[in-house]
Amino acid sequence: ELTLIYGPGASGKTTFCLVLICDMLRRNKKVVYIDTENGFSIERFMQICGTGYLLMLDRLLILKANNFEDQCKKIDKLINFVNIDLVIIDSLGALYRKEVKDNHNEVNRKMDRQLRILTEMTRRNVPVVVTNQVYTNPENGEIKIVGGNMVKNWVKCLIELEKEPRKIILKKEQEEKILFEIVDEGIKLLP
């Protein structure tokens, strides 16, 4: 399914992605990671994956998107990939956010196309995880996802991360809250 992990900066979104990547690579799976925020840290990857990380690197494809058009092209090309076991976009909204003010309709059309392609990947039994940024509505203080309902309507699973205290909130369907902390090995769930 298409899963969205969202939350404020430094809430653990990229760490969650790295934990997922390492878990899949340990199971001999292939992962595509599209980095739009220059957030992938090889040092953090090595720390989370442990001593066998070198043997895993040949199953990880990291693509860097430098602008929204580049992100569109990289996601368009995903449809031609075969033998992929997981796709991660970290973050779906960072480059979108920079462009949407200038050409709202065109940028939203392109974002909708990206979400359609990512959904098509899930129909091929490839799980897709996207992270996204949030902003605070100045009128009421409510936390909003970049891309709003357009993004929310495409995803099957919503996971909100909070920073203080660190909390995973599973949304959509029924809500469940789990406390966690970020540790050297990645994520530690708290009782």
Short mmCIF file of C-alpha atoms in Angstrom, two decimals:
data_model
loop_
_atom_site.label_atom_id
_atom_site.label_comp_id
_atom_site.label_asym_id
_atom_site.label_seq_id
_atom_site.Cartn_x
_atom_site.Cartn_y
_atom_site.Cartn_z
CA GLU A 1 0.00 0.00 0.00
CA LEU A 2 0.93 3.65 -0.23
CA THR A 3 1.99 4.88 3.22
CA LEU A 4 2.53 8.48 4.27
CA ILE A 5 4.80 9.36 7.20
CA TYR A 6 4.51 13.02 8.11
CA GLY A 7 5.59 15.32 10.89
CA PRO A 8 7.65 18.38 11.74
CA GLY A 9 11.36 18.66 11.00
CA ALA A 10 13.57 16.34 13.09
CA SER A 11 10.60 14.17 14.16
CA GLY A 12 12.22 10.99 12.80
CA LYS A 13 10.84 10.63 9.27
CA THR A 14 14.19 9.93 7.61
CA THR A 15 15.26 7.65 10.46
CA PHE A 16 12.10 5.61 9.92
CA CYS A 17 12.98 5.37 6.23
CA LEU A 18 16.51 4.19 7.02
CA VAL A 19 15.17 1.53 9.41
CA LEU A 20 12.82 0.30 6.67
CA ILE A 21 15.63 0.27 4.11
CA CYS A 22 17.98 -1.71 6.36
CA ASP A 23 15.24 -4.19 7.26
CA MET A 24 14.46 -4.84 3.58
CA LEU A 25 18.13 -5.08 2.58
CA ARG A 26 18.82 -7.60 5.37
CA ARG A 27 16.08 -9.76 3.82
CA ASN A 28 17.80 -9.60 0.40
CA LYS A 29 15.20 -7.18 -1.00
CA LYS A 30 15.84 -4.30 -3.42
CA VAL A 31 14.99 -0.73 -2.47
CA VAL A 32 14.71 2.52 -4.44
CA TYR A 33 15.13 5.66 -2.33
CA ILE A 34 14.37 9.05 -3.89
CA ASP A 35 15.97 11.81 -1.81
CA THR A 36 14.52 15.28 -2.36
CA GLU A 37 15.97 16.93 0.75
CA ASN A 38 19.57 15.75 0.62
CA GLY A 39 18.77 13.92 3.86
CA PHE A 40 20.34 10.52 3.19
CA SER A 41 23.36 10.07 5.46
CA ILE A 42 25.68 7.18 4.66
CA GLU A 43 27.01 7.41 8.22
CA ARG A 44 23.52 7.01 9.69
CA PHE A 45 22.78 4.21 7.19
CA MET A 46 25.94 2.36 8.32
CA GLN A 47 25.02 2.90 11.97
CA ILE A 48 21.50 1.50 11.57
CA CYS A 49 22.40 -1.39 9.23
CA GLY A 50 25.43 -2.47 11.24
CA THR A 51 28.49 -4.36 10.14
CA GLY A 52 26.96 -5.98 7.05
CA TYR A 53 26.04 -2.70 5.37
CA LEU A 54 28.64 -3.08 2.59
CA LEU A 55 27.02 -6.30 1.39
CA MET A 56 23.67 -4.53 1.24
CA LEU A 57 24.60 -1.51 -0.86
CA ASP A 58 24.25 -3.32 -4.20
CA ARG A 59 20.50 -3.70 -3.52
CA LEU A 60 19.94 0.00 -2.75
CA LEU A 61 19.40 2.55 -5.51
CA ILE A 62 19.54 6.15 -4.29
CA LEU A 63 18.19 8.80 -6.65
CA LYS A 64 18.63 12.48 -5.87
CA ALA A 65 15.97 14.94 -7.06
CA ASN A 66 17.27 18.50 -7.30
CA ASN A 67 14.00 20.26 -8.17
CA PHE A 68 10.32 19.44 -8.65
CA GLU A 69 10.71 18.66 -12.37
CA ASP A 70 13.53 16.27 -11.53
CA GLN A 71 11.32 14.61 -8.90
CA CYS A 72 8.57 14.21 -11.53
CA LYS A 73 11.00 12.55 -13.96
CA LYS A 74 12.41 10.18 -11.34
CA ILE A 75 8.94 9.07 -10.25
CA ASP A 76 7.84 8.72 -13.90
CA LYS A 77 10.75 6.31 -14.50
CA LEU A 78 9.79 4.12 -11.50
CA ILE A 79 7.07 2.51 -13.58
CA ASN A 80 9.79 0.91 -15.76
CA PHE A 81 11.72 -0.59 -12.83
CA VAL A 82 11.42 -4.33 -12.24
CA ASN A 83 12.32 -6.52 -9.28
CA ILE A 84 11.92 -3.69 -6.78
CA ASP A 85 10.66 -4.59 -3.31
CA LEU A 86 10.22 -1.12 -1.75
CA VAL A 87 10.09 2.49 -2.94
CA ILE A 88 10.69 5.40 -0.56
CA ILE A 89 10.27 9.08 -1.44
CA ASP A 90 11.82 11.29 1.24
CA SER A 91 10.09 13.82 1.03
CA LEU A 92 7.21 14.08 -1.39
CA GLY A 93 6.33 17.67 -0.51
CA ALA A 94 9.66 19.50 -0.11
CA LEU A 95 10.18 20.44 -3.77
CA TYR A 96 6.43 20.67 -4.44
CA ARG A 97 6.19 23.30 -1.71
CA LYS A 98 8.73 25.50 -3.50
CA GLU A 99 6.87 25.39 -6.82
CA VAL A 100 3.16 25.37 -5.96
CA LYS A 101 2.90 29.11 -5.27
CA ASP A 102 4.02 30.04 -8.78
CA ASN A 103 1.84 27.70 -10.81
CA HIS A 104 -0.75 26.09 -8.55
CA ASN A 105 -2.79 24.16 -11.16
CA GLU A 106 0.14 22.76 -13.14
CA VAL A 107 2.13 21.73 -10.05
CA ASN A 108 -0.92 20.07 -8.48
CA ARG A 109 -1.55 18.19 -11.74
CA LYS A 110 2.04 16.92 -11.67
CA MET A 111 1.79 15.93 -8.01
CA ASP A 112 -1.43 14.05 -8.75
CA ARG A 113 0.39 12.19 -11.56
CA GLN A 114 3.21 11.25 -9.16
CA LEU A 115 0.71 9.87 -6.66
CA ARG A 116 -1.04 7.93 -9.43
CA ILE A 117 2.28 6.33 -10.48
CA LEU A 118 3.15 5.49 -6.87
CA THR A 119 -0.28 3.90 -6.43
CA GLU A 120 0.30 1.88 -9.60
CA MET A 121 3.54 0.59 -8.05
CA THR A 122 1.55 -0.68 -5.06
CA ARG A 123 -0.78 -2.55 -7.42
CA ARG A 124 2.34 -4.42 -8.56
CA ASN A 125 2.85 -5.49 -4.93
CA VAL A 126 5.61 -2.95 -4.32
CA PRO A 127 5.08 -1.10 -1.03
CA VAL A 128 5.63 2.65 -1.32
CA VAL A 129 6.45 4.90 1.62
CA VAL A 130 6.49 8.67 1.24
CA THR A 131 7.44 11.18 3.87
CA ASN A 132 6.02 14.66 3.90
CA GLN A 133 6.47 17.95 5.63
CA VAL A 134 3.85 19.79 7.63
CA TYR A 135 2.98 23.40 8.34
CA THR A 136 0.86 25.13 10.94
CA ASN A 137 -2.30 26.89 9.82
CA PRO A 138 -1.81 30.46 11.13
CA GLU A 139 -5.54 30.97 11.65
CA ASN A 140 -6.22 28.03 13.99
CA GLY A 141 -2.81 26.48 14.80
CA GLU A 142 -3.81 23.17 13.20
CA ILE A 143 -1.03 21.00 11.71
CA LYS A 144 -1.51 20.48 7.94
CA ILE A 145 0.24 18.16 5.50
CA VAL A 146 1.97 19.82 2.54
CA GLY A 147 -0.26 18.99 -0.42
CA GLY A 148 -3.29 18.64 1.86
CA ASN A 149 -6.20 16.40 0.96
CA MET A 150 -4.78 15.67 -2.49
CA VAL A 151 -1.98 13.69 -0.83
CA LYS A 152 -4.10 12.26 2.01
CA ASN A 153 -6.74 10.92 -0.38
CA TRP A 154 -4.20 8.79 -2.29
CA VAL A 155 -2.62 7.05 0.69
CA LYS A 156 -3.92 3.96 2.48
CA CYS A 157 -1.94 4.37 5.70
CA LEU A 158 -1.19 7.64 7.50
CA ILE A 159 1.51 7.80 10.16
CA GLU A 160 2.02 11.06 12.02
CA LEU A 161 5.20 11.60 14.01
CA GLU A 162 5.31 14.00 16.93
CA LYS A 163 8.48 15.38 18.45
CA GLU A 164 7.72 16.21 22.10
CA PRO A 165 7.26 13.57 23.36
CA ARG A 166 8.27 11.41 20.40
CA LYS A 167 5.12 9.64 19.31
CA ILE A 168 3.93 7.54 16.36
CA ILE A 169 0.25 8.11 15.63
CA LEU A 170 -1.31 5.64 13.21
CA LYS A 171 -4.21 7.37 11.48
CA LYS A 172 -6.81 6.32 8.91
CA GLU A 173 -9.05 3.44 9.88
CA GLN A 174 -8.49 3.60 13.66
CA GLU A 175 -6.07 5.76 15.58
CA GLU A 176 -3.31 4.24 17.68
CA LYS A 177 -0.48 6.04 19.51
CA ILE A 178 2.96 4.59 20.31
CA LEU A 179 5.80 6.37 22.11
CA PHE A 180 9.31 5.93 20.69
CA GLU A 181 12.81 7.29 20.82
CA ILE A 182 15.52 7.60 18.22
CA VAL A 183 18.59 5.53 19.13
CA ASP A 184 21.86 4.61 17.41
CA GLU A 185 20.24 1.50 15.94
CA GLY A 186 17.28 3.50 14.60
CA ILE A 187 13.97 3.44 16.46
CA LYS A 188 13.08 2.02 19.88
CA LEU A 189 9.42 1.63 20.77
CA LEU A 190 8.55 2.52 24.35
CA PRO A 191 5.98 0.76 26.56
#
